[in-house]
Structure formats: structure tokens, C-alpha cells
Amino acid sequence: MTPLARDYLLLVFISAVGILQLAAANADLRGLLLLRPWPRTSRWLGTALVVGSFAWFFFGGTPRNLPDTAGGLDGNAQARWFVVGTLGAAVFTAIVTSIVNARWGIDDGWDPGHSPSPPAGLTWLRRTTFLRAFGARMRWLARRGA
Amino acid sequence: MDGAIVEWLNGFVGRWAIVDAIVRAFVSDYLVAVFGGLLIVSIWLLGRDNEQRFHSQVMSIVGMLAVGLTNLSTELVNFFYFRPRPFRAFDLDLSLFYPPTDSSFPANSAGVAFTISAVLFMYNRKLGWLMLAFAVLWGFSRVFAGIHYPTDILGGAAIGIVVAFFSLGFVRLFIVVPLHVLRIARLFYIA
């Protein structure tokens, strides 16, 4: 991996974490927020991560406009590292927010007596964390299979 | 006319350090592409409920498809038509960007930026305007830096916008496929 590819991956990863925080705060998906009790601060955090990572990458003094024959990234490499960076950011957000919000989301609004299947879709992450929701789904699938 | 505009704009390179720094960032292969890609990714989460979010996620899929198809379309045009870069024909200052060796027409960068703008316009006007501003700045920077003619940008933009509408029509025609994929993704809280 060239130094530019490493920096590009870092740019995509950090800015994707930021944009996911912004989007999750706008959609009120509290289970995906790093600063869950403060949605407005989460927006500022998201904005700061996006602006900061772009400022570091483009105005940090390191030359970025290089041909792909001299350490630059061609279109395929850009697309590949973009996918890796954004998927990494999504996994990071899902896991880290589940850990930092571990004590929250136990009262997730799901009554197994009323509805045997856990609620589907991201909307449930307004009331619980990703890993808690995912775990409930896996347990439900295991019970169905048994 | 095309060449005269590039020569005139490129004549301003080196006059103001702040303008050079901004153009150096905008002309880059990465800034607008990453920013547009992030906007397409971010709308995946948006919506008040699962139904509204389904619309957002379909538009996100349209955006990803449109970017891929725009790249393919410009590659296809490049396969049949090669236009030398403006710095081959004119004595230009290339201190803001490296001299690319591929065809000047159509500008792939403009294609990608304008296809994302068009998809975002169909989804949300504010996001569309924001991305359009970035697309225009990217196109302008490329002419300013002397690596594209204005008509390369217009050609790329036209391809991008047409492909965006085509991608929307294509996804609507086969809506049952994203419908099933998203239904399964919802079970695992990915959608």
C-alpha cells in the first residue's frame, strides 16, 4: 500500500464515520450515536470529523495530485479503497456505538409475548443498539430453526 | 473558443496563492468524488420510518449504479474517440495538476460529479444543490488547471445526467430486486 493509498483510506474512513454520525443524528437513530444523549453535539462531531479529515488530507501540505504511475490512485484503486473505508466505518460505528451505549436500550419496546419476531429495520435502532438488535434477531432465528 | 477559454483561465495560475491552494484541492481526483460518494452513502440512513427509509435506500442504490454506469459510458466513448489534452495544444501552466495521458473528452470527473448531483436532486433539492456546487467547482478547476476544455466538462456532465435518469428508470423497472434485498437487509438491521 502506497502512502497516498493509506492516507486516502484514512480520509474515507474518518469522514464516513463523521457522515454516519450526521445521518444517524438527523434520522434520530440514537443507537448509532457515539454521543447518544446529545444528538445536537453528535451533529457537530460528525461535521468536525468530515471537515477535519478533508482539511488534513487536502491542506496538510503533502502533495496529493500524483499520477497513478507515481504513487497516485487509479479509478479502480479509488473505488476499492472507498468501499473498504466506508464498510469499515459502518462496522466500526455499529460495534463501538453498541459498546458505549451498552447500558442503554434494554427497554427496547419489543414485547415477545405480543410479537414473536423482533421489529425489523433500522428504525428499531432508535430504541436499542445494533448488537442488541442483531442478537435478538439471531436468537429468534435459532429458536425458529430448533 | 474552447481553447481560448482554457488559455485565458490558465493565465491566472500562480497569481494568488489562496486561489491556487483551493483549485489544487478541488482539481484533485479525490475531493469531489469522496464527498459525493459520502453523500450517496449517508442517505441510506435517512427517513422518519422504514417506509421513508426504503425510498432513501433505493435512491442510494440508484446513485451507486449511476456512478458505475457513468464510468463505463465515458470509458466506452474514450474507446472510440480520443481528444488530446489542452496542454498538448497550448503552452499552459501545469503547476496545479499532473499531465494526464488519457483522452480529454468526455471528462470522467464531471460525469461522476454531475450524475451524483442529478440523483441527489431527484431525492432532495438541498443535497442536489450542494453537490451541484461541488460538481461545478470541480469542472471549473479542471479547466483552470489546463487539463480539460470546457466542452469536455459539458460532455461529461451531459453523460452523467442522462445516466442518472437511466439508472433511476432501470431500478424502477426491476424494483422487485432491491425490494427483496432490502427486505432481507432489514432483518439484520443493515437497512
Coordinates of C-alpha atoms in Angstrom, one line a residue:
Chain A
M1 CA 0.0 0.0 0.0
T2 CA 1.4 3.4 -1.0
P3 CA 1.5 6.3 1.5
L4 CA -1.2 8.0 -0.6
A5 CA -3.5 4.9 -0.6
R6 CA -3.1 4.7 3.2
D7 CA -4.0 8.4 3.7
Y8 CA -6.9 8.1 1.3
L9 CA -8.2 5.1 3.2
L10 CA -7.9 7.0 6.4
L11 CA -9.7 10.0 4.8
V12 CA -12.6 7.8 3.7
F13 CA -12.8 6.0 7.0
I14 CA -12.8 9.1 9.2
S15 CA -15.1 11.1 7.0
A16 CA -17.5 8.1 6.7
V17 CA -17.7 7.8 10.5
G18 CA -18.5 11.5 10.5
I19 CA -21.2 11.4 7.9
L20 CA -22.8 8.4 9.5
Q21 CA -22.9 10.3 12.8
L22 CA -24.5 13.2 11.0
A23 CA -27.1 11.0 9.2
A24 CA -27.9 8.9 12.3
A25 CA -28.4 12.1 14.3
N26 CA -30.7 13.5 11.6
A27 CA -32.7 10.3 11.4
D28 CA -32.8 10.1 15.2
L29 CA -31.2 6.6 15.2
R30 CA -29.9 7.1 18.8
G31 CA -28.5 3.5 18.9
L32 CA -25.9 4.5 16.3
L33 CA -24.7 7.7 18.0
L34 CA -21.3 7.8 19.7
L35 CA -22.7 10.7 21.9
R36 CA -26.2 9.3 22.3
P37 CA -27.6 11.6 25.0
W38 CA -26.6 14.7 22.9
P39 CA -27.9 14.4 19.3
R40 CA -27.0 18.0 18.5
T41 CA -23.4 17.5 19.7
S42 CA -23.3 14.4 17.5
R43 CA -24.1 16.5 14.5
W44 CA -21.2 18.8 15.4
L45 CA -18.9 15.8 16.0
G46 CA -19.9 14.4 12.6
T47 CA -19.3 17.7 10.8
A48 CA -16.0 18.1 12.6
L49 CA -14.8 14.6 11.5
V50 CA -15.8 15.3 7.9
V51 CA -14.3 18.8 7.7
G52 CA -11.2 17.9 9.7
S53 CA -10.4 14.8 7.7
F54 CA -10.8 16.7 4.4
A55 CA -8.7 19.7 5.7
W56 CA -5.9 17.3 6.9
F57 CA -5.9 15.4 3.6
F58 CA -6.1 18.3 1.1
F59 CA -4.5 21.2 3.0
G60 CA -2.0 19.2 5.2
G61 CA 1.0 20.0 2.9
T62 CA 1.5 16.6 1.4
P63 CA 1.2 16.5 -2.4
R64 CA -2.0 14.7 -3.4
N65 CA -2.2 15.3 -7.1
L66 CA 0.0 12.4 -8.3
P67 CA -0.3 10.3 -11.5
D68 CA -1.1 6.7 -10.8
T69 CA 2.3 5.8 -12.3
A70 CA 4.0 7.8 -9.5
G71 CA 2.1 6.7 -6.3
G72 CA -1.3 8.1 -7.2
L73 CA -4.5 6.1 -7.2
D74 CA -6.2 5.0 -10.4
G75 CA -10.0 4.8 -10.6
N76 CA -10.2 1.1 -9.6
A77 CA -8.0 1.6 -6.6
Q78 CA -10.0 4.6 -5.5
A79 CA -13.3 2.7 -5.8
R80 CA -11.8 -0.3 -3.9
W81 CA -10.4 1.7 -1.0
F82 CA -13.6 3.8 -0.9
V83 CA -15.7 0.6 -0.4
V84 CA -13.2 -0.7 2.2
G85 CA -13.2 2.6 4.1
T86 CA -17.0 3.1 4.2
L87 CA -17.7 -0.5 5.1
G88 CA -15.1 -0.3 7.8
A89 CA -16.7 2.9 9.1
A90 CA -20.1 1.2 9.2
V91 CA -18.8 -1.8 11.1
F92 CA -16.8 0.5 13.4
T93 CA -19.9 2.6 14.1
A94 CA -22.2 -0.4 14.7
I95 CA -19.8 -2.1 17.2
V96 CA -18.4 1.0 19.0
T97 CA -21.8 2.6 19.5
S98 CA -23.2 -0.8 20.8
I99 CA -20.3 -0.9 23.4
V100 CA -20.6 2.8 24.5
N101 CA -24.4 2.5 24.7
A102 CA -24.3 -1.0 26.3
R103 CA -26.3 0.1 29.4
W104 CA -29.0 1.8 27.2
G105 CA -31.6 0.1 25.0
I106 CA -32.6 -2.7 27.3
D107 CA -36.1 -1.3 27.3
D108 CA -36.3 -1.6 23.5
G109 CA -40.1 -1.6 23.1
W110 CA -40.3 -5.2 21.9
D111 CA -42.8 -7.5 23.6
P112 CA -42.0 -11.1 22.6
G113 CA -45.4 -12.1 24.0
H114 CA -47.2 -9.8 21.6
S115 CA -45.0 -10.2 18.6
P116 CA -42.6 -13.3 18.4
S117 CA -40.4 -11.7 15.8
P118 CA -38.2 -8.7 16.8
P119 CA -39.0 -5.5 14.9
A120 CA -37.2 -5.3 11.5
G121 CA -35.3 -2.4 10.1
L122 CA -33.0 0.4 11.2
T123 CA -36.0 2.2 12.9
W124 CA -35.6 -0.1 15.9
L125 CA -32.1 1.5 16.4
R126 CA -34.0 4.5 17.8
R127 CA -34.7 2.4 20.9
T128 CA -31.8 0.0 21.1
T129 CA -28.2 -0.7 19.9
F130 CA -27.1 -2.5 16.8
L131 CA -25.6 -5.5 18.6
R132 CA -28.6 -5.9 20.9
A133 CA -31.0 -5.8 17.9
F134 CA -28.8 -8.2 15.9
G135 CA -28.5 -10.6 18.8
A136 CA -32.3 -10.6 19.3
R137 CA -32.7 -11.4 15.6
M138 CA -30.1 -14.3 15.7
R139 CA -31.8 -15.8 18.8
W140 CA -35.1 -15.6 17.1
L141 CA -33.7 -17.3 14.0
A142 CA -32.1 -20.0 16.2
R143 CA -35.4 -20.6 18.0
R144 CA -37.2 -20.9 14.7
G145 CA -34.6 -23.4 13.4
A146 CA -34.7 -25.5 16.6
Chain B
M1 CA -13.3 29.4 -28.5
D2 CA -12.8 26.2 -26.3
G3 CA -9.0 26.6 -26.3
A4 CA -9.2 30.4 -25.8
I5 CA -11.2 29.9 -22.6
V6 CA -8.6 27.4 -21.2
E7 CA -5.7 29.7 -22.1
W8 CA -7.4 32.7 -20.6
L9 CA -8.3 30.9 -17.3
N10 CA -5.0 29.2 -17.0
G11 CA -3.3 32.6 -17.3
F12 CA -4.4 33.2 -13.7
V13 CA -2.5 30.3 -12.3
G14 CA 0.2 31.5 -9.9
R15 CA -1.3 34.9 -9.3
W16 CA -3.0 34.3 -6.0
A17 CA -1.7 31.7 -3.6
I18 CA -5.1 31.2 -1.9
V19 CA -6.8 30.6 -5.3
D20 CA -4.1 28.1 -6.3
A21 CA -4.5 26.2 -3.0
I22 CA -8.3 25.9 -3.4
V23 CA -8.0 24.9 -7.0
R24 CA -5.3 22.4 -6.2
A25 CA -7.7 20.7 -3.7
F26 CA -10.7 20.9 -6.0
V27 CA -8.9 19.7 -9.1
S28 CA -7.8 16.6 -7.3
D29 CA -9.1 13.2 -8.3
Y30 CA -10.3 12.6 -4.8
L31 CA -12.1 15.6 -3.1
V32 CA -15.4 15.8 -5.0
A33 CA -15.5 12.0 -5.7
V34 CA -15.2 11.2 -2.0
F35 CA -17.6 13.9 -1.0
G36 CA -20.2 12.8 -3.5
G37 CA -19.7 9.1 -2.5
L38 CA -20.2 10.0 1.2
L39 CA -23.5 11.8 0.4
I40 CA -24.8 8.8 -1.5
V41 CA -23.8 6.6 1.4
S42 CA -25.3 8.9 4.1
I43 CA -28.8 9.0 2.6
W44 CA -29.0 5.2 3.3
L45 CA -29.9 6.1 6.9
L46 CA -32.3 9.0 6.3
G47 CA -36.0 8.8 6.8
R48 CA -38.6 9.0 9.6
D49 CA -39.6 5.3 9.3
N50 CA -38.8 2.2 7.4
E51 CA -41.1 3.1 4.5
Q52 CA -39.5 6.5 4.0
R53 CA -36.0 5.0 4.5
F54 CA -36.8 2.5 1.8
H55 CA -37.1 5.4 -0.7
S56 CA -33.8 6.8 0.6
Q57 CA -32.1 3.4 0.2
V58 CA -33.5 2.9 -3.4
M59 CA -32.0 6.3 -4.3
S60 CA -28.7 5.3 -2.7
I61 CA -28.7 2.2 -4.9
V62 CA -29.6 4.4 -8.0
G63 CA -26.6 6.6 -7.1
M64 CA -24.1 3.7 -6.9
L65 CA -25.4 2.2 -10.1
A66 CA -25.3 5.7 -11.8
V67 CA -21.6 6.2 -10.8
G68 CA -20.6 2.8 -12.2
L69 CA -22.5 3.3 -15.4
T70 CA -21.1 6.8 -15.9
N71 CA -17.6 5.4 -15.6
L72 CA -18.4 2.7 -18.1
S73 CA -20.0 5.2 -20.5
T74 CA -17.0 7.6 -20.5
E75 CA -14.7 4.6 -21.0
L76 CA -16.8 3.5 -24.0
V77 CA -16.6 7.0 -25.6
N78 CA -12.9 7.1 -24.9
F79 CA -12.5 3.7 -26.7
F80 CA -13.9 5.2 -30.0
Y81 CA -12.8 8.8 -29.6
F82 CA -9.5 10.4 -28.4
R83 CA -9.1 14.1 -27.8
P84 CA -5.7 15.3 -26.8
R85 CA -5.5 17.4 -23.6
P86 CA -5.4 21.2 -24.0
F87 CA -1.8 21.4 -22.7
R88 CA -0.7 19.4 -25.8
A89 CA -2.1 22.2 -28.0
F90 CA -1.3 25.3 -25.9
D91 CA 1.5 26.5 -23.7
L92 CA -0.2 26.1 -20.3
D93 CA 1.0 26.3 -16.7
L94 CA 0.6 22.8 -15.2
S95 CA 1.8 23.6 -11.7
L96 CA -1.6 22.6 -10.1
F97 CA -2.0 19.1 -11.6
Y98 CA 0.0 16.4 -13.3
P99 CA -0.4 16.0 -17.0
P100 CA -2.8 13.1 -17.6
T101 CA -2.3 10.8 -20.6
D102 CA -5.9 9.7 -21.3
S103 CA -8.5 11.3 -23.5
S104 CA -9.7 14.8 -22.6
F105 CA -13.3 14.2 -23.8
P106 CA -15.5 13.5 -22.0
A107 CA -14.4 14.5 -18.5
N108 CA -15.0 11.4 -16.3
S109 CA -14.7 13.6 -13.2
A110 CA -17.6 15.8 -14.4
G111 CA -19.6 12.8 -15.4
V112 CA -19.3 11.3 -11.9
A113 CA -20.0 14.6 -10.1
F114 CA -23.0 15.5 -12.2
T115 CA -24.5 12.0 -12.1
I116 CA -24.4 12.2 -8.2
S117 CA -25.8 15.7 -8.4
A118 CA -28.7 14.6 -10.6
V119 CA -29.5 11.6 -8.3
L120 CA -29.4 13.8 -5.2
F121 CA -31.7 16.4 -6.9
M122 CA -34.3 13.6 -7.5
Y123 CA -34.0 12.8 -3.8
N124 CA -33.6 16.1 -2.0
R125 CA -33.2 19.6 -3.6
K126 CA -30.8 20.9 -0.9
L127 CA -28.4 18.0 -1.2
G128 CA -28.7 18.3 -5.0
W129 CA -27.7 22.0 -4.9
L130 CA -24.8 21.3 -2.6
M131 CA -23.4 18.5 -4.8
L132 CA -24.0 20.6 -7.9
A133 CA -21.9 23.4 -6.4
F134 CA -19.1 20.9 -5.9
A135 CA -19.5 19.5 -9.4
V136 CA -19.3 23.0 -11.0
L137 CA -16.2 23.8 -8.9
W138 CA -14.6 20.6 -9.9
G139 CA -15.3 21.2 -13.6
F140 CA -14.1 24.8 -13.3
S141 CA -10.9 23.8 -11.5
R142 CA -10.0 21.3 -14.2
V143 CA -10.3 23.9 -16.9
F144 CA -8.4 26.4 -14.8
A145 CA -5.6 23.9 -14.2
G146 CA -5.4 23.3 -18.0
I147 CA -6.3 19.6 -18.2
H148 CA -9.7 19.9 -19.7
Y149 CA -11.6 22.0 -22.3
P150 CA -14.9 23.4 -21.2
T151 CA -16.7 21.2 -23.7
D152 CA -15.1 18.1 -22.0
I153 CA -16.8 19.1 -18.8
L154 CA -20.1 19.8 -20.6
G155 CA -19.9 16.4 -22.4
G156 CA -19.1 14.6 -19.1
A157 CA -22.0 16.4 -17.4
A158 CA -24.4 15.5 -20.1
I159 CA -23.4 11.8 -19.9
G160 CA -23.7 11.9 -16.1
I161 CA -27.2 13.5 -16.1
V162 CA -28.5 11.1 -18.8
V163 CA -27.1 8.1 -17.0
A164 CA -28.7 9.2 -13.7
F165 CA -32.2 9.3 -15.3
F166 CA -31.5 5.9 -17.0
S167 CA -30.4 4.4 -13.7
L168 CA -33.5 5.6 -11.9
G169 CA -35.7 4.1 -14.7
F170 CA -33.7 0.8 -14.6
V171 CA -34.0 0.4 -10.9
R172 CA -37.8 1.3 -11.0
L173 CA -38.2 -1.3 -13.8
F174 CA -36.6 -4.0 -11.7
I175 CA -37.8 -2.6 -8.3
V176 CA -38.6 -6.1 -7.1
V177 CA -34.8 -6.9 -6.8
P178 CA -33.9 -4.1 -4.4
L179 CA -37.2 -4.7 -2.6
H180 CA -36.2 -8.2 -1.8
V181 CA -32.6 -7.3 -1.0
L182 CA -33.7 -4.5 1.3
R183 CA -36.3 -6.7 3.0
I184 CA -33.6 -9.2 3.9
A185 CA -31.2 -6.4 4.9
R186 CA -33.9 -5.0 7.3
L187 CA -33.9 -8.3 9.2
F188 CA -30.3 -7.8 10.1
Y189 CA -30.5 -4.0 10.7
I190 CA -28.4 -3.1 7.7
A191 CA -31.4 -1.3 6.0

